[in-house]
Amino acid sequence: MCDNKRPETMERITTPELANAFIEKELAALRAQIGDGKVLLALSGGVDSSVVAAMLIKAVGKQLTCIHVNHGLMRKGESEEVIRVFGEELGANLIYVDATDRFLDKLAGVSDPETKRKIIGGEFIRVFEEESKKLTGIGFLGQGTIYPDILESDGIKAHHNVGGLPEDVEFELVEPLKFLFKDEVRVVGKALGLPDSMVYRQPFPGPGLGVRCPGAITRDRLNALREADAILREEFEKAGLMGKVWQYFTVVPDFKSTGIKNGKRSFDWPCIIRAVNTRDAMTATIERVAWDVLQRITDRITHEVEGINRVLYDLTPKPTGTIEYE
Ligand code: XMP
């Protein structure tokens, strides 16, 4: 299938100049493909969909409609950033759907990891379909497919992401990044003027914080997890670890232990910190985070996050642990 093979003559995009040349050529190709048609894009705010959105906005402007579905399992500030960057700064047609209640109601009481993933994936498709049916004249569907997705069609994304996008819709696919590797997507994103917080974003699973809130998700534990994650990210950034450590996050498991908070006995959750490095996510090693950084994070999480009274550091490489907890 030569359509899905990176041209041998294609130079690796490593500099802003090469990125600009790629962007210029790709914008012309997008305009030729789309003409005066209308394009729809599911914009999660991850690196790939963000870069596709920025390219399509440049190529066809208001002929693009982006749908951002907030499934209630986003990290702190993530949906707000999508709205600010794409809706306000880049002036995209952006439909924002806050489907938090819908997802969390469906997930209530569900503790099996695969069932949780299926509910999240299935509900995502339904919300996206409902929204797209309200639009008329859409001929194209933008997708953030990148080259590793094609090379490893049974790779991590394909393995994990239950569902994907609806199959029964008859849109022609628009995939401007399909021959790029992740590092090239980042160089292109930077050249397009996207903020570093989007371009250098660490991988974030489709089911979001749902797989870091093991067992049946409750709103209060999910909130504690989101706040703890925000503190971890802030402190890693301050310590110069953002962009250096491959993936770092918190997990708030579903059990409680005793503690003392504000002079009173507490019975609260622990928070687990995971910080790993890897090349391909198939194996991973543990980042040796400096003790004082870990102590500062522990201090902040236990004092600032309601419902958490302990912080633990996960020393387990992959294997034997997976990177995520579910
Ligand atoms: P595990 O936990 O299997 O994760 O060691 C390997 C990498 O895959 C990410 N991951 C996902 N990515 N959808 C995704 O696109 C998912 O459902 C999903 N689950 C895990 C994980 O964050 C890690 O980078």
XYZ file of C-alpha atoms and ligand atoms in Angstrom:
350
model
C 0.000 0.000 0.000
C 2.183 2.845 -1.296
C -0.413 5.343 0.014
C 0.654 4.443 3.515
C 4.406 4.344 3.038
C 6.528 7.329 3.923
C 8.221 8.526 0.699
C 11.888 7.513 0.769
C 12.935 10.987 -0.330
C 11.183 12.633 2.601
C 13.721 14.386 4.796
C 13.439 14.064 8.581
C 11.892 17.280 9.962
C 14.303 18.458 12.635
C 14.461 22.256 12.249
C 11.958 25.149 12.037
C 13.010 25.707 8.395
C 12.212 22.110 7.451
C 8.948 22.360 9.386
C 7.972 25.520 7.507
C 8.700 23.863 4.166
C 6.576 20.857 5.200
C 3.746 23.123 6.382
C 3.731 25.142 3.150
C 3.573 22.039 0.992
C 0.971 20.359 3.168
C -1.275 23.439 3.267
C -1.386 23.431 -0.545
C -2.178 19.698 -0.527
C -4.943 20.183 2.056
C -6.516 23.000 0.047
C -6.377 20.857 -3.084
C -7.963 17.881 -1.311
C -10.682 19.793 0.529
C -11.556 22.490 -2.027
C -14.576 24.294 -0.654
C -15.703 21.243 1.370
C -16.274 21.091 5.111
C -14.053 19.212 7.569
C -14.823 17.822 10.999
C -12.168 17.075 13.633
C -12.308 15.499 17.090
C -9.928 17.735 19.027
C -8.761 16.122 22.260
C -6.031 18.664 22.958
C -3.296 16.018 22.615
C -0.271 16.839 20.451
C -1.440 15.097 17.270
C -5.010 16.399 17.088
C -3.835 19.888 18.106
C -1.283 20.035 15.299
C -3.834 18.755 12.766
C -6.297 21.418 13.964
C -3.711 24.197 13.646
C -2.828 23.060 10.106
C -6.454 22.812 9.020
C -7.263 26.241 10.462
C -4.416 27.675 8.367
C -5.465 25.732 5.272
C -9.244 26.086 5.237
C -10.177 28.367 8.172
C -13.887 28.328 8.885
C -14.501 25.276 6.668
C -13.189 23.326 9.660
C -15.333 22.491 12.672
C -13.627 21.053 15.753
C -15.487 19.125 18.417
C -13.902 18.929 21.848
C -15.577 16.401 24.113
C -14.798 16.851 27.790
C -15.435 13.398 29.253
C -14.827 14.656 32.780
C -11.565 12.691 32.924
C -9.324 15.472 31.601
C -6.418 16.885 33.579
C -6.863 20.194 35.377
C -7.138 23.119 32.953
C -6.950 20.970 29.816
C -10.335 21.713 28.248
C -9.959 25.378 29.175
C -6.649 25.456 27.278
C -8.249 23.907 24.173
C -10.992 26.555 24.269
C -8.496 29.389 24.815
C -5.978 28.359 22.142
C -8.310 27.104 19.398
C -11.576 28.929 20.102
C -10.178 32.296 21.137
C -6.617 32.710 19.845
C -6.861 30.795 16.563
C -10.537 31.617 15.977
C -11.589 28.075 15.056
C -15.198 26.924 14.795
C -15.114 24.982 18.039
C -17.958 23.006 19.537
C -17.287 22.322 23.200
C -19.299 19.521 24.761
C -19.142 19.147 28.510
C -20.253 15.528 28.802
C -18.838 15.066 32.321
C -22.118 14.035 33.961
C -22.981 11.657 31.155
C -19.650 9.809 31.404
C -19.443 9.778 35.200
C -23.045 8.596 35.565
C -22.361 5.697 33.160
C -19.147 4.836 35.006
C -20.677 4.935 38.493
C -20.112 1.663 40.335
C -18.102 0.100 37.466
C -14.793 -1.283 38.706
C -13.630 -3.651 35.934
C -10.850 -1.899 33.929
C -11.895 -3.205 30.494
C -15.557 -2.364 31.101
C -14.521 1.147 32.156
C -12.499 1.574 28.931
C -15.383 0.257 26.809
C -17.852 2.640 28.429
C -15.537 5.617 27.889
C -14.732 4.670 24.254
C -18.356 3.858 23.389
C -19.765 6.971 25.000
C -17.181 9.100 23.210
C -18.379 7.795 19.840
C -22.012 8.412 20.745
C -21.365 12.013 21.840
C -19.282 12.678 18.718
C -21.955 11.172 16.466
C -24.735 13.158 18.097
C -22.823 16.391 17.634
C -21.777 15.645 14.049
C -25.394 14.868 13.095
C -26.326 18.422 14.029
C -23.964 19.687 11.301
C -24.691 19.651 7.591
C -22.541 19.279 4.512
C -19.490 17.692 6.184
C -17.442 15.810 3.570
C -14.148 15.262 5.368
C -12.922 13.925 8.700
C -9.574 15.190 10.019
C -7.469 12.680 11.956
C -4.240 12.910 13.924
C -2.846 9.646 12.564
C 0.966 9.619 12.738
C 3.448 7.237 11.109
C 3.923 4.899 14.115
C 0.123 4.373 14.136
C 0.407 3.043 10.582
C 3.611 1.052 11.194
C 2.350 -0.544 14.392
C -1.276 -0.999 13.588
C -1.403 -3.270 16.604
C 0.687 -0.871 18.695
C -0.122 0.849 21.971
C -2.833 3.182 20.635
C -4.608 0.446 18.699
C -4.248 -1.934 21.627
C -5.705 0.477 24.165
C -8.134 2.732 22.404
C -11.451 1.001 22.450
C -13.733 2.474 19.861
C -11.984 5.271 18.005
C -14.291 7.187 15.723
C -17.578 6.099 14.159
C -17.207 3.722 11.243
C -20.536 4.200 9.552
C -19.982 7.821 8.581
C -18.980 8.370 4.969
C -16.340 11.022 5.345
C -13.135 11.207 3.357
C -10.152 11.123 5.721
C -7.739 14.042 5.989
C -4.495 12.938 7.638
C -1.752 15.536 7.159
C 0.608 13.982 9.746
C 0.427 10.388 8.622
C 4.086 10.209 7.541
C 5.502 12.011 10.567
C 7.139 10.623 13.688
C 6.217 12.139 17.054
C 9.346 14.318 17.310
C 8.587 15.736 13.854
C 4.977 16.482 14.852
C 6.347 18.499 17.771
C 8.708 20.506 15.521
C 5.793 21.229 13.170
C 3.527 22.196 16.101
C 6.157 24.603 17.395
C 6.549 26.150 13.909
C 2.770 26.602 13.767
C 2.992 28.660 16.965
C 1.239 26.276 19.354
C 2.124 26.764 23.057
C 4.873 24.586 24.576
C 2.345 23.140 27.011
C 0.633 21.518 24.010
C 3.646 20.767 21.829
C 5.724 19.080 24.541
C 2.796 17.434 26.274
C 3.460 13.969 27.688
C 1.363 11.066 26.406
C -2.077 10.957 27.992
C -4.294 7.879 27.583
C -7.636 8.199 25.788
C -9.602 7.168 28.923
C -7.731 9.936 30.747
C -7.733 10.090 34.517
C -10.209 7.186 34.467
C -7.334 4.648 34.396
C -5.578 6.483 37.256
C -8.579 6.297 39.542
C -8.525 2.480 39.924
C -11.779 0.695 40.637
C -15.140 2.423 40.571
C -14.646 6.149 39.940
C -16.203 8.559 42.399
C -16.291 12.319 41.886
C -14.497 13.140 45.126
C -11.625 10.697 44.476
C -11.394 11.903 40.859
C -11.183 15.502 42.059
C -8.435 14.614 44.540
C -6.553 12.841 41.729
C -6.890 15.847 39.396
C -5.617 18.281 42.041
C -2.702 16.016 42.998
C -1.763 15.587 39.318
C -1.778 19.362 38.821
C 0.596 19.823 41.787
C 2.915 17.086 40.478
C 3.053 18.673 37.021
C 3.662 22.129 38.468
C 6.522 20.927 40.675
C 8.093 18.832 37.895
C 8.050 21.878 35.649
C 9.658 24.042 38.360
C 12.343 21.386 38.886
C 13.162 21.359 35.146
C 11.801 17.830 34.688
C 9.067 18.698 32.159
C 10.135 17.442 28.742
C 12.963 15.459 30.400
C 10.915 12.729 32.064
C 8.831 10.820 29.511
C 5.658 10.398 31.550
C 4.717 11.320 35.107
C 1.402 11.269 36.872
C -0.456 10.450 40.071
C -2.785 7.583 40.912
C -5.288 7.650 43.770
C -6.264 4.072 44.684
C -9.523 3.090 46.262
C -8.467 2.438 49.854
C -7.939 4.581 52.896
C -5.470 4.633 55.751
C -5.285 6.523 59.020
C -3.327 9.718 59.432
C -3.241 13.042 61.267
C -4.325 16.204 59.508
C -4.732 19.601 61.190
C -4.250 17.969 64.591
C -7.096 15.528 64.008
C -7.214 11.872 63.077
C -7.857 11.424 59.362
C -8.922 8.465 57.266
C -7.946 9.325 53.700
C -6.565 7.988 50.406
C -2.899 7.673 49.529
C -1.548 9.224 46.325
C 0.961 7.264 44.253
C 3.504 9.077 42.083
C 4.747 7.396 38.915
C 7.551 8.885 36.779
C 8.950 6.752 33.959
C 11.254 6.915 30.973
C 10.946 4.816 27.850
C 11.578 4.838 24.110
C 8.559 2.956 22.880
C 6.336 2.426 25.967
C 6.874 -1.344 25.710
C 9.402 -1.266 28.572
C 10.076 1.564 31.013
C 12.532 2.548 33.732
C 11.963 4.712 36.790
C 13.150 8.309 36.987
C 15.364 8.946 40.018
C 13.633 12.102 41.174
C 15.644 14.181 43.667
C 14.593 13.644 47.278
C 13.888 17.328 47.949
C 11.572 17.515 44.919
C 9.668 14.451 46.172
C 9.442 15.924 49.664
C 8.078 19.237 48.373
C 5.468 17.419 46.279
C 4.498 15.242 49.257
C 4.154 18.275 51.466
C 1.974 20.134 48.960
C -0.271 17.197 48.056
C -0.920 16.165 51.656
C -1.624 19.752 52.763
C -3.448 21.103 49.703
C -5.528 18.188 48.465
C -8.603 17.223 50.393
C -8.905 13.494 50.981
C -5.193 12.584 50.682
C -2.976 11.960 53.704
C -0.021 9.990 52.286
C 2.213 10.058 49.203
C 3.987 6.959 47.841
C 6.598 6.690 45.063
C 6.244 3.748 42.668
C 9.652 2.114 42.032
C 8.360 -0.571 39.658
C 9.754 -0.697 36.109
C 7.821 -2.096 33.122
C 7.862 -5.076 33.259
C 6.675 -6.093 35.817
C 4.316 -3.133 36.158
C 2.563 -1.518 33.209
C 2.958 2.245 33.014
C -0.703 2.909 33.819
C -2.564 1.174 36.646
C -5.469 -0.181 34.579
P 0.824 0.667 29.659
O -0.006 1.030 30.843
O 0.178 -0.386 28.797
O 0.875 1.977 28.767
O 2.240 0.330 30.016
C 1.784 2.203 27.726
C 1.569 3.591 27.186
O 0.283 3.679 26.572
C -0.476 4.709 27.181
N -1.862 4.272 27.256
C -2.803 4.632 26.380
N -2.726 5.392 25.279
N -5.036 5.085 24.947
C -3.856 5.624 24.566
O -3.807 6.314 23.540
C -5.174 4.301 26.040
O -6.251 3.821 26.357
C -3.990 4.072 26.800
N -3.748 3.361 27.915
C -2.413 3.482 28.167
C 0.127 4.899 28.552
O -0.168 6.187 29.080
C 1.577 4.691 28.261
O 2.153 5.852 27.708
